[in-house]
Amino acid sequence: MNDVFVTATDEAVTPIRLVRTEALDEFLGSLGDAERRWAERGGFKAKPGQAVWLPDASGAPGRVAVGWDGRDSLSTLGGLPLTLAEGVYQIEGEVTELQLLGWATGAYQFERYRTAERQPARLMLPAAHDGNRLANLAAATTLIRDLINTPAQDMLPSHLAAEADQLAQVQMAECTITEGEALLDRSLFAIHAVGRAATDAPRLIDIRWGDASHPEVVLIGKGVCFDSGGLDLKPASAMRTMKKDMGGAAQVLGLAQLVMAQRLPVRLRVLIPAVENAVAGNAFRPGDVLPTYKGITVEIDNTDAEGRLVLCDAIALAAEESPALIVDFATLTGSARSAVGAEISAMFSNDNAVADAIARAGAAVDDPVWRMPLHRDYNYKLESKVADVVNSASTPYAGAVTAALFLDRFVGEVPWVHFDIMAFNTRYRPGRPEGGEAMAARAVFHYLEQRFGA
Ligand code: BES
Ligand code: MN
Ligand code: ZN
């Protein structure tokens, strides 16, 4: 994809000047007469993202001034690639990696089912920046968005497995897929139960990469390719967006691609339980009691609380090897969205140091995460009269917390971070088009680099 950054061109290059909002007067004062009049008639107030053309000495369009709030974020340049005319531009002066990444993420268009009306404007890559790294960061976001935006018809468990397999091949990683009845042979009962009613069989995707001497990090992603709610069927309005219920799987595939491309010295394992939560005669039911990989029995209160079921088998499997860290990503609860909205990732962890560091990393890379309490006193909400635990609490209060507490039972002592994410932009922001989105993945990458990077 990443021809949005160019290193050489025959075309005319238009300079872009970032202007701090509070430095507007100073900027206007520094301009020549014609430039200042164009800026004023253009209504330029140096508001964040606001762009205005300024003339050169001959009166032709010469350069672009862009307002800036002074923050280091995707939004600084993110609105430009699809609003400035096609062509090549160059930032005057300093620019950060995050701002450059914003240009790339703002150039994204989902073109699987129709051709875009225009190409994005391109940017000269400043000499001080690592073009490869930038391309890897951008490619991770593109992959995540493409996977989420692709409708379930073309992103079922089999397609997700093919994507994982291809990614593994490119990076010379190992990819094992356990499919259908074979899940039962491996005691992955919960994954099988949730996915068995679908025509496209449930499966567990397992990617391994890296040097055996490096610390093991396991990334787990909820891969519910479509969530109808199962027999406790969702209402139409809630079902409408459920192609994105594999958003956690998308995060870990994008993040894994980035970790491998950047050759981070970790031993990476990626686990994706990939299922469709469908309705058929053999669907699992409210009241059923499921066995799980760990041996804990689960009474089904609601078949729409399926994400925690597929995750619990993957988490228990991951924990067996006592990795240095397990991180899971999941579009797990509406409750997390009520708590922090669609634009912040809810984070739960059993490790304070790791959680603090990831929260800081997220703030640094414009990928906000907010920690929520893994409040174990609420475990009583998960008590069952017939099994070890229920899959959905008896009261709706703190639904994201009880979902996290359910997962917690399968983790044991391993350091663990759980993200309850939206994985979808419900509105446009510069650098963040509507639709599938990378959420918490960049925060975690930044953290992993800090902790394990050479
Ligand atoms: N995939 C949904 C959660 C979801 C809904 C995420 C909307 C983001 C936006 C999940 O499988 C689900 O249905 N959760 C239920 C759990 C409930 C039945 C305990 C929920 O949150 O309502
Ligand atoms: Mn559900
Ligand atoms: Zn779901």
Short mmCIF file of C-alpha atoms and ligand atoms in Angstrom, two decimals:
data_model
loop_
_atom_site.label_atom_id
_atom_site.label_comp_id
_atom_site.label_asym_id
_atom_site.label_seq_id
_atom_site.Cartn_x
_atom_site.Cartn_y
_atom_site.Cartn_z
CA MET A 1 0.00 0.00 0.00
CA ASN A 2 2.42 2.59 1.20
CA ASP A 3 3.10 4.71 -1.77
CA VAL A 4 1.64 7.63 0.18
CA PHE A 5 5.23 8.33 1.23
CA VAL A 6 7.66 9.15 -1.55
CA THR A 7 11.41 9.57 -1.37
CA ALA A 8 11.94 11.05 -4.83
CA THR A 9 9.64 12.61 -7.42
CA ASP A 10 9.62 14.46 -10.75
CA GLU A 11 6.42 16.21 -9.76
CA ALA A 12 6.21 19.67 -8.23
CA VAL A 13 6.39 19.45 -4.43
CA THR A 14 4.11 21.73 -2.39
CA PRO A 15 5.43 22.79 1.02
CA ILE A 16 3.11 22.47 4.03
CA ARG A 17 3.65 24.75 7.00
CA LEU A 18 2.20 23.80 10.40
CA VAL A 19 0.93 26.83 12.31
CA ARG A 20 0.19 26.66 16.02
CA THR A 21 -3.26 28.07 16.75
CA GLU A 22 -1.93 30.52 19.32
CA ALA A 23 0.83 31.63 16.92
CA LEU A 24 -1.64 32.76 14.24
CA ASP A 25 -0.91 36.49 14.54
CA GLU A 26 2.79 35.92 14.51
CA PHE A 27 2.41 33.74 11.41
CA LEU A 28 0.23 36.26 9.59
CA GLY A 29 2.73 38.99 10.46
CA SER A 30 5.53 37.01 8.89
CA LEU A 31 3.74 36.74 5.54
CA GLY A 32 4.11 38.90 2.47
CA ASP A 33 1.20 41.12 1.52
CA ALA A 34 -0.41 38.79 -1.04
CA GLU A 35 0.06 35.72 1.17
CA ARG A 36 -1.52 37.43 4.15
CA ARG A 37 -4.53 38.55 2.12
CA TRP A 38 -5.05 35.01 0.82
CA ALA A 39 -4.81 33.63 4.35
CA GLU A 40 -7.31 36.15 5.65
CA ARG A 41 -9.75 35.77 2.77
CA GLY A 42 -9.40 32.00 3.20
CA GLY A 43 -10.68 32.44 6.74
CA PHE A 44 -7.49 30.90 8.14
CA LYS A 45 -7.59 30.81 11.95
CA ALA A 46 -5.00 28.05 12.37
CA LYS A 47 -7.66 25.80 13.87
CA PRO A 48 -6.43 22.19 14.13
CA GLY A 49 -6.39 20.63 10.67
CA GLN A 50 -7.58 23.80 8.93
CA ALA A 51 -5.73 24.23 5.61
CA VAL A 52 -5.33 27.25 3.35
CA TRP A 53 -3.42 27.78 0.12
CA LEU A 54 -0.98 30.70 -0.10
CA PRO A 55 0.33 32.17 -3.36
CA ASP A 56 3.93 32.26 -4.53
CA ALA A 57 5.62 35.37 -5.91
CA SER A 58 3.91 34.95 -9.28
CA GLY A 59 0.47 34.64 -7.70
CA ALA A 60 0.20 30.89 -8.35
CA PRO A 61 -0.70 28.44 -5.54
CA GLY A 62 2.62 28.10 -3.71
CA ARG A 63 2.24 26.42 -0.36
CA VAL A 64 -0.29 25.29 2.22
CA ALA A 65 -0.62 26.48 5.80
CA VAL A 66 -2.23 23.99 8.23
CA GLY A 67 -3.45 24.79 11.73
CA TRP A 68 -2.10 22.72 14.61
CA ASP A 69 -3.10 22.41 18.28
CA GLY A 70 0.47 21.60 19.33
CA ARG A 71 -0.29 17.99 20.27
CA ASP A 72 1.52 14.98 18.87
CA SER A 73 -1.34 13.04 17.30
CA LEU A 74 -2.66 11.26 14.24
CA SER A 75 -5.04 14.16 13.65
CA THR A 76 -2.36 16.78 12.88
CA LEU A 77 -1.95 15.64 9.27
CA GLY A 78 -4.65 12.96 9.17
CA GLY A 79 -7.26 15.08 7.41
CA LEU A 80 -4.99 16.21 4.58
CA PRO A 81 -4.39 13.24 2.24
CA LEU A 82 -8.03 13.07 1.16
CA THR A 83 -8.81 16.82 1.23
CA LEU A 84 -5.71 18.36 -0.37
CA ALA A 85 -5.60 17.88 -4.13
CA GLU A 86 -3.73 14.82 -5.42
CA GLY A 87 -0.02 15.53 -5.74
CA VAL A 88 3.13 15.55 -3.65
CA TYR A 89 3.60 17.63 -0.50
CA GLN A 90 6.41 18.20 1.97
CA ILE A 91 6.28 19.29 5.60
CA GLU A 92 8.44 22.34 6.36
CA GLY A 93 10.43 21.83 9.56
CA GLU A 94 10.04 19.15 12.24
CA VAL A 95 7.44 16.42 12.04
CA THR A 96 6.94 13.41 14.33
CA GLU A 97 6.49 9.75 13.49
CA LEU A 98 2.94 9.85 14.84
CA GLN A 99 2.07 12.82 12.63
CA LEU A 100 3.46 11.02 9.60
CA LEU A 101 1.55 7.90 10.57
CA GLY A 102 -1.57 10.10 10.69
CA TRP A 103 -1.01 11.00 7.04
CA ALA A 104 -0.93 7.29 6.18
CA THR A 105 -3.94 6.35 8.31
CA GLY A 106 -5.82 9.34 6.90
CA ALA A 107 -5.12 8.12 3.36
CA TYR A 108 -6.92 4.82 4.00
CA GLN A 109 -9.89 3.92 1.83
CA PHE A 110 -11.68 0.57 1.84
CA GLU A 111 -11.71 -0.45 -1.81
CA ARG A 112 -12.64 -4.12 -1.75
CA TYR A 113 -16.11 -3.57 -3.23
CA ARG A 114 -15.76 -0.28 -5.09
CA THR A 115 -13.01 1.89 -6.47
CA ALA A 116 -12.27 5.11 -4.62
CA GLU A 117 -13.09 8.40 -6.32
CA ARG A 118 -9.62 9.80 -5.85
CA GLN A 119 -6.11 8.87 -4.83
CA PRO A 120 -4.67 10.26 -1.60
CA ALA A 121 -2.22 13.14 -1.72
CA ARG A 122 1.33 11.92 -1.15
CA LEU A 123 4.03 13.16 1.20
CA MET A 124 7.81 13.39 0.86
CA LEU A 125 9.34 11.18 3.55
CA PRO A 126 11.57 13.40 5.73
CA ALA A 127 15.17 12.15 5.74
CA ALA A 128 15.17 11.85 9.55
CA HIS A 129 12.47 9.16 9.50
CA ASP A 130 12.66 5.40 9.01
CA GLY A 131 10.45 4.70 6.01
CA ASN A 132 10.35 0.96 6.63
CA ARG A 133 9.19 1.30 10.19
CA LEU A 134 6.57 3.83 9.18
CA ALA A 135 5.34 1.54 6.42
CA ASN A 136 5.13 -1.34 8.91
CA LEU A 137 3.15 0.75 11.38
CA ALA A 138 0.78 1.93 8.65
CA ALA A 139 0.40 -1.57 7.20
CA ALA A 140 -0.69 -2.91 10.60
CA THR A 141 -3.52 -0.38 10.78
CA THR A 142 -4.51 -1.04 7.17
CA LEU A 143 -4.66 -4.79 7.74
CA ILE A 144 -6.73 -4.37 10.91
CA ARG A 145 -9.21 -2.04 9.17
CA ASP A 146 -9.52 -4.21 6.06
CA LEU A 147 -10.21 -7.33 8.13
CA ILE A 148 -12.91 -5.58 10.16
CA ASN A 149 -14.51 -3.75 7.24
CA THR A 150 -14.84 -6.93 5.20
CA PRO A 151 -18.37 -8.26 5.75
CA ALA A 152 -18.91 -11.65 7.35
CA GLN A 153 -19.75 -13.24 4.00
CA ASP A 154 -16.09 -12.81 3.04
CA MET A 155 -14.57 -12.93 6.54
CA LEU A 156 -15.80 -16.17 8.09
CA PRO A 157 -13.58 -18.41 10.22
CA SER A 158 -12.16 -20.05 7.07
CA HIS A 159 -11.22 -16.65 5.62
CA LEU A 160 -9.71 -15.48 8.90
CA ALA A 161 -7.67 -18.69 8.99
CA ALA A 162 -6.48 -18.09 5.41
CA GLU A 163 -5.44 -14.54 6.36
CA ALA A 164 -3.50 -15.85 9.37
CA ASP A 165 -1.89 -18.55 7.28
CA GLN A 166 -0.77 -16.06 4.65
CA LEU A 167 0.62 -13.69 7.26
CA ALA A 168 2.55 -16.55 8.84
CA GLN A 169 3.97 -17.59 5.48
CA VAL A 170 5.22 -14.10 4.64
CA GLN A 171 6.95 -13.83 8.03
CA MET A 172 8.14 -17.47 8.04
CA ALA A 173 6.11 -18.23 11.13
CA GLU A 174 4.33 -21.48 11.89
CA CYS A 175 0.56 -21.58 11.64
CA THR A 176 -1.55 -24.46 12.94
CA ILE A 177 -5.30 -24.61 12.55
CA THR A 178 -7.57 -26.88 14.55
CA GLU A 179 -10.93 -27.14 12.85
CA GLY A 180 -14.39 -28.51 13.59
CA GLU A 181 -14.54 -31.86 15.43
CA ALA A 182 -10.77 -31.76 15.89
CA LEU A 183 -11.39 -29.05 18.50
CA LEU A 184 -13.10 -31.71 20.63
CA ASP A 185 -10.06 -34.02 20.35
CA ARG A 186 -8.03 -31.20 21.89
CA SER A 187 -10.67 -30.49 24.58
CA LEU A 188 -11.39 -27.02 23.17
CA PHE A 189 -15.05 -27.58 24.05
CA ALA A 190 -16.19 -23.99 24.43
CA ILE A 191 -14.83 -22.85 21.05
CA HIS A 192 -16.57 -25.79 19.42
CA ALA A 193 -19.88 -25.23 21.22
CA VAL A 194 -20.13 -21.57 20.22
CA GLY A 195 -19.19 -22.18 16.59
CA ARG A 196 -20.75 -25.55 15.82
CA ALA A 197 -24.10 -24.23 14.51
CA ALA A 198 -22.41 -22.30 11.70
CA THR A 199 -21.85 -23.71 8.22
CA ASP A 200 -18.28 -22.41 8.28
CA ALA A 201 -16.73 -24.59 10.99
CA PRO A 202 -15.22 -23.14 14.17
CA ARG A 203 -11.46 -23.25 14.48
CA LEU A 204 -8.50 -22.27 16.60
CA ILE A 205 -5.73 -20.42 14.79
CA ASP A 206 -2.31 -20.78 16.42
CA ILE A 207 0.70 -18.85 15.05
CA ARG A 208 4.18 -19.24 16.51
CA TRP A 209 7.18 -17.11 15.63
CA GLY A 210 10.57 -16.17 17.02
CA ASP A 211 13.63 -17.42 18.81
CA ALA A 212 13.08 -20.03 21.53
CA SER A 213 15.46 -18.13 23.83
CA HIS A 214 13.32 -14.98 23.82
CA PRO A 215 10.53 -14.32 26.33
CA GLU A 216 7.14 -15.62 25.21
CA VAL A 217 4.31 -13.15 24.57
CA VAL A 218 0.86 -14.49 23.67
CA LEU A 219 -1.66 -12.35 21.82
CA ILE A 220 -5.24 -13.60 21.83
CA GLY A 221 -8.03 -12.12 19.72
CA LYS A 222 -11.77 -12.70 19.80
CA GLY A 223 -12.62 -13.93 16.33
CA VAL A 224 -16.41 -13.98 16.26
CA CYS A 225 -16.86 -13.42 12.55
CA PHE A 226 -20.52 -12.63 12.99
CA ASP A 227 -22.42 -12.39 16.25
CA SER A 228 -26.14 -12.96 15.74
CA GLY A 229 -26.41 -13.48 19.49
CA GLY A 230 -27.12 -17.18 18.97
CA LEU A 231 -30.50 -18.40 20.29
CA ASP A 232 -30.78 -15.36 22.59
CA LEU A 233 -30.80 -13.47 19.29
CA LYS A 234 -29.74 -9.84 19.17
CA PRO A 235 -32.25 -7.21 18.09
CA ALA A 236 -31.70 -5.99 14.52
CA SER A 237 -30.11 -2.69 15.53
CA ALA A 238 -27.53 -4.44 17.72
CA MET A 239 -26.84 -7.15 15.12
CA ARG A 240 -26.27 -4.64 12.33
CA THR A 241 -22.61 -3.95 13.14
CA MET A 242 -21.62 -7.45 14.25
CA LYS A 243 -19.33 -8.14 11.29
CA LYS A 244 -16.85 -6.31 13.49
CA ASP A 245 -17.03 -8.91 16.27
CA MET A 246 -13.74 -10.33 15.01
CA GLY A 247 -12.16 -6.94 15.77
CA GLY A 248 -9.99 -8.49 18.48
CA ALA A 249 -8.66 -11.06 16.02
CA ALA A 250 -7.93 -8.24 13.58
CA GLN A 251 -5.94 -6.37 16.25
CA VAL A 252 -3.73 -9.34 17.02
CA LEU A 253 -3.08 -10.13 13.35
CA GLY A 254 -2.08 -6.50 12.67
CA LEU A 255 -0.01 -6.33 15.84
CA ALA A 256 1.65 -9.68 15.13
CA GLN A 257 2.52 -8.56 11.61
CA LEU A 258 4.13 -5.45 13.07
CA VAL A 259 6.04 -7.33 15.78
CA MET A 260 7.40 -9.78 13.22
CA ALA A 261 8.20 -7.16 10.57
CA GLN A 262 10.07 -5.11 13.19
CA ARG A 263 11.82 -8.27 14.40
CA LEU A 264 11.05 -7.63 18.04
CA PRO A 265 13.09 -10.07 20.16
CA VAL A 266 10.13 -11.95 21.60
CA ARG A 267 8.78 -15.43 21.09
CA LEU A 268 5.37 -14.64 19.74
CA ARG A 269 2.28 -16.80 19.89
CA VAL A 270 -1.03 -15.71 18.41
CA LEU A 271 -4.23 -17.52 19.32
CA ILE A 272 -7.49 -16.75 17.56
CA PRO A 273 -10.64 -18.69 18.30
CA ALA A 274 -12.55 -18.09 15.05
CA VAL A 275 -16.28 -18.84 15.03
CA GLU A 276 -19.60 -17.60 13.81
CA ASN A 277 -22.21 -17.31 16.56
CA ALA A 278 -25.08 -18.66 14.47
CA VAL A 279 -28.50 -20.22 14.96
CA ALA A 280 -29.30 -23.80 13.91
CA GLY A 281 -30.74 -26.99 15.40
CA ASN A 282 -27.41 -27.88 16.93
CA ALA A 283 -26.77 -24.46 18.47
CA PHE A 284 -25.77 -24.31 22.13
CA ARG A 285 -28.63 -23.17 24.35
CA PRO A 286 -29.40 -21.09 27.43
CA GLY A 287 -29.24 -23.53 30.34
CA ASP A 288 -26.69 -25.82 28.71
CA VAL A 289 -23.58 -26.60 30.73
CA LEU A 290 -20.38 -26.52 28.70
CA PRO A 291 -17.14 -28.24 29.58
CA THR A 292 -14.05 -26.10 28.87
CA TYR A 293 -10.39 -26.74 28.13
CA LYS A 294 -9.43 -25.90 31.70
CA GLY A 295 -12.03 -28.28 33.13
CA ILE A 296 -14.17 -25.49 34.59
CA THR A 297 -17.86 -26.08 33.75
CA VAL A 298 -19.90 -23.12 32.49
CA GLU A 299 -23.65 -22.74 32.66
CA ILE A 300 -24.96 -20.78 29.71
CA ASP A 301 -27.19 -17.95 30.88
CA ASN A 302 -27.14 -16.14 27.52
CA THR A 303 -25.73 -17.35 24.22
CA ASP A 304 -24.92 -13.74 23.34
CA ALA A 305 -22.14 -13.77 25.95
CA GLU A 306 -20.15 -15.95 23.52
CA GLY A 307 -16.91 -13.99 23.32
CA ARG A 308 -15.78 -14.93 26.82
CA LEU A 309 -16.52 -18.58 26.00
CA VAL A 310 -14.27 -18.79 22.97
CA LEU A 311 -11.62 -16.73 24.76
CA CYS A 312 -11.60 -18.88 27.90
CA ASP A 313 -10.32 -21.94 26.03
CA ALA A 314 -7.63 -19.92 24.24
CA ILE A 315 -6.53 -18.24 27.47
CA ALA A 316 -6.30 -21.53 29.37
CA LEU A 317 -4.26 -23.03 26.53
CA ALA A 318 -1.92 -20.02 26.47
CA ALA A 319 -1.42 -20.02 30.25
CA GLU A 320 -0.18 -23.63 30.22
CA GLU A 321 3.19 -22.48 28.89
CA SER A 322 3.58 -19.76 31.55
CA PRO A 323 4.42 -17.00 29.06
CA ALA A 324 5.89 -13.68 30.19
CA LEU A 325 2.66 -11.97 29.18
CA ILE A 326 -0.79 -12.70 27.75
CA VAL A 327 -2.68 -9.86 26.06
CA ASP A 328 -6.19 -10.40 24.76
CA PHE A 329 -8.27 -8.07 22.59
CA ALA A 330 -12.03 -8.48 22.29
CA THR A 331 -15.18 -6.63 21.26
CA LEU A 332 -16.54 -8.18 24.41
CA THR A 333 -19.27 -6.04 26.00
CA GLY A 334 -21.66 -3.21 25.31
CA SER A 335 -21.03 -2.32 28.94
CA ALA A 336 -17.44 -1.27 28.21
CA ARG A 337 -18.83 1.11 25.59
CA SER A 338 -21.27 2.56 28.11
CA ALA A 339 -18.37 3.08 30.50
CA VAL A 340 -15.73 4.70 28.28
CA GLY A 341 -17.44 5.23 24.93
CA ALA A 342 -16.37 4.09 21.49
CA GLU A 343 -13.05 5.93 21.35
CA ILE A 344 -11.24 4.61 24.42
CA SER A 345 -10.17 1.01 24.97
CA ALA A 346 -11.14 -0.44 28.35
CA MET A 347 -8.20 -2.28 29.92
CA PHE A 348 -8.17 -4.86 32.71
CA SER A 349 -5.08 -6.45 34.19
CA ASN A 350 -3.81 -8.57 37.05
CA ASP A 351 -0.46 -6.73 36.89
CA ASN A 352 -0.23 -3.09 37.99
CA ALA A 353 3.19 -2.38 36.52
CA VAL A 354 2.24 -3.69 33.10
CA ALA A 355 -1.11 -1.86 33.12
CA ASP A 356 0.51 1.45 34.11
CA ALA A 357 3.15 1.13 31.41
CA ILE A 358 0.59 0.31 28.71
CA ALA A 359 -1.61 3.24 29.75
CA ARG A 360 1.39 5.55 29.41
CA ALA A 361 2.35 4.01 26.07
CA GLY A 362 -1.18 4.48 24.79
CA ALA A 363 -1.19 8.15 25.75
CA ALA A 364 2.15 8.64 24.00
CA VAL A 365 0.97 7.16 20.71
CA ASP A 366 -2.56 8.63 20.54
CA ASP A 367 -4.18 5.27 21.29
CA PRO A 368 -6.08 5.96 24.51
CA VAL A 369 -6.64 3.10 26.95
CA TRP A 370 -8.23 3.44 30.36
CA ARG A 371 -7.85 0.91 33.13
CA MET A 372 -10.95 -0.56 34.73
CA PRO A 373 -11.15 -2.51 37.98
CA LEU A 374 -10.73 -6.28 38.03
CA HIS A 375 -12.83 -6.17 41.18
CA ARG A 376 -12.80 -9.75 42.44
CA ASP A 377 -15.48 -9.09 45.07
CA TYR A 378 -17.89 -9.14 42.13
CA ASN A 379 -17.13 -12.79 41.49
CA TYR A 380 -20.35 -13.67 43.31
CA LYS A 381 -22.22 -12.40 40.25
CA LEU A 382 -20.85 -15.34 38.26
CA GLU A 383 -22.04 -18.05 40.65
CA SER A 384 -24.09 -20.87 39.14
CA LYS A 385 -26.36 -23.36 40.92
CA VAL A 386 -25.42 -26.21 38.60
CA ALA A 387 -21.92 -25.48 37.26
CA ASP A 388 -18.66 -23.84 38.36
CA VAL A 389 -19.60 -20.51 36.81
CA VAL A 390 -22.24 -18.80 34.61
CA ASN A 391 -21.28 -17.05 31.39
CA SER A 392 -23.38 -13.98 32.06
CA ALA A 393 -23.95 -12.27 35.38
CA SER A 394 -27.32 -12.15 37.11
CA THR A 395 -27.36 -8.34 37.19
CA PRO A 396 -26.26 -6.07 34.33
CA TYR A 397 -24.22 -3.75 36.57
CA ALA A 398 -20.51 -3.60 35.73
CA GLY A 399 -20.94 -5.92 32.75
CA ALA A 400 -17.45 -5.28 31.43
CA VAL A 401 -16.00 -6.07 34.86
CA THR A 402 -17.86 -9.36 35.20
CA ALA A 403 -16.81 -10.34 31.66
CA ALA A 404 -13.18 -9.68 32.64
CA LEU A 405 -13.67 -11.61 35.89
CA PHE A 406 -14.97 -14.56 33.88
CA LEU A 407 -11.76 -14.57 31.82
CA ASP A 408 -9.65 -14.11 34.95
CA ARG A 409 -10.65 -17.59 36.13
CA PHE A 410 -8.84 -19.14 33.17
CA VAL A 411 -5.62 -17.13 33.43
CA GLY A 412 -4.07 -18.34 36.68
CA GLU A 413 -0.86 -16.60 37.76
CA VAL A 414 0.36 -15.40 34.35
CA PRO A 415 0.67 -11.61 33.86
CA TRP A 416 -2.37 -10.75 31.77
CA VAL A 417 -3.95 -7.74 30.11
CA HIS A 418 -7.45 -7.77 28.67
CA PHE A 419 -8.77 -5.12 26.28
CA ASP A 420 -12.50 -4.65 25.77
CA ILE A 421 -12.50 -2.61 22.57
CA MET A 422 -14.84 -1.03 20.03
CA ALA A 423 -12.56 -1.73 17.01
CA PHE A 424 -14.72 0.62 14.97
CA ASN A 425 -14.95 4.38 14.41
CA THR A 426 -18.57 5.49 14.64
CA ARG A 427 -17.63 8.96 13.36
CA TYR A 428 -14.93 10.47 11.20
CA ARG A 429 -11.89 12.06 12.79
CA PRO A 430 -8.78 13.18 10.90
CA GLY A 431 -6.60 10.10 10.46
CA ARG A 432 -9.50 7.92 11.62
CA PRO A 433 -12.09 7.23 8.94
CA GLU A 434 -15.43 5.71 9.88
CA GLY A 435 -15.33 1.93 10.06
CA GLY A 436 -12.93 -0.71 11.36
CA GLU A 437 -10.08 0.66 13.46
CA ALA A 438 -6.88 -0.32 15.24
CA MET A 439 -7.55 0.11 18.94
CA ALA A 440 -5.06 -0.68 21.72
CA ALA A 441 -2.79 -2.47 19.23
CA ARG A 442 -0.45 0.50 18.77
CA ALA A 443 -0.37 1.08 22.55
CA VAL A 444 0.65 -2.54 23.08
CA PHE A 445 3.26 -2.44 20.32
CA HIS A 446 4.83 0.65 21.86
CA TYR A 447 4.84 -1.08 25.25
CA LEU A 448 6.38 -4.29 23.88
CA GLU A 449 9.08 -2.28 22.13
CA GLN A 450 9.93 -0.45 25.34
CA ARG A 451 9.99 -3.61 27.41
CA PHE A 452 11.57 -6.12 25.05
CA GLY A 453 13.14 -4.00 22.31
CA ALA A 454 16.86 -4.33 21.66
N1 BES B 1 -20.07 -8.67 20.65
C1 BES B 1 -20.92 -8.35 21.75
C2 BES B 1 -20.52 -7.09 22.49
C3 BES B 1 -20.56 -5.78 21.76
C4 BES B 1 -21.75 -5.21 21.41
C5 BES B 1 -19.38 -5.10 21.54
C6 BES B 1 -21.76 -3.98 20.78
C7 BES B 1 -19.40 -3.87 20.96
C8 BES B 1 -20.59 -3.30 20.57
C9 BES B 1 -20.91 -9.47 22.79
O1 BES B 1 -20.76 -10.76 22.29
C10 BES B 1 -22.21 -9.40 23.50
O2 BES B 1 -23.20 -9.66 22.89
N2 BES B 1 -22.17 -9.04 24.79
C11 BES B 1 -23.33 -8.93 25.59
C12 BES B 1 -23.09 -9.68 26.84
C13 BES B 1 -24.33 -9.91 27.67
C14 BES B 1 -25.26 -10.90 27.00
C15 BES B 1 -23.91 -10.43 29.03
C16 BES B 1 -23.55 -7.45 25.87
O3 BES B 1 -22.58 -6.72 26.09
O4 BES B 1 -24.71 -7.04 25.87
MN MN B 2 -22.60 -11.67 21.73
ZN ZN B 3 -19.80 -10.95 20.49
#
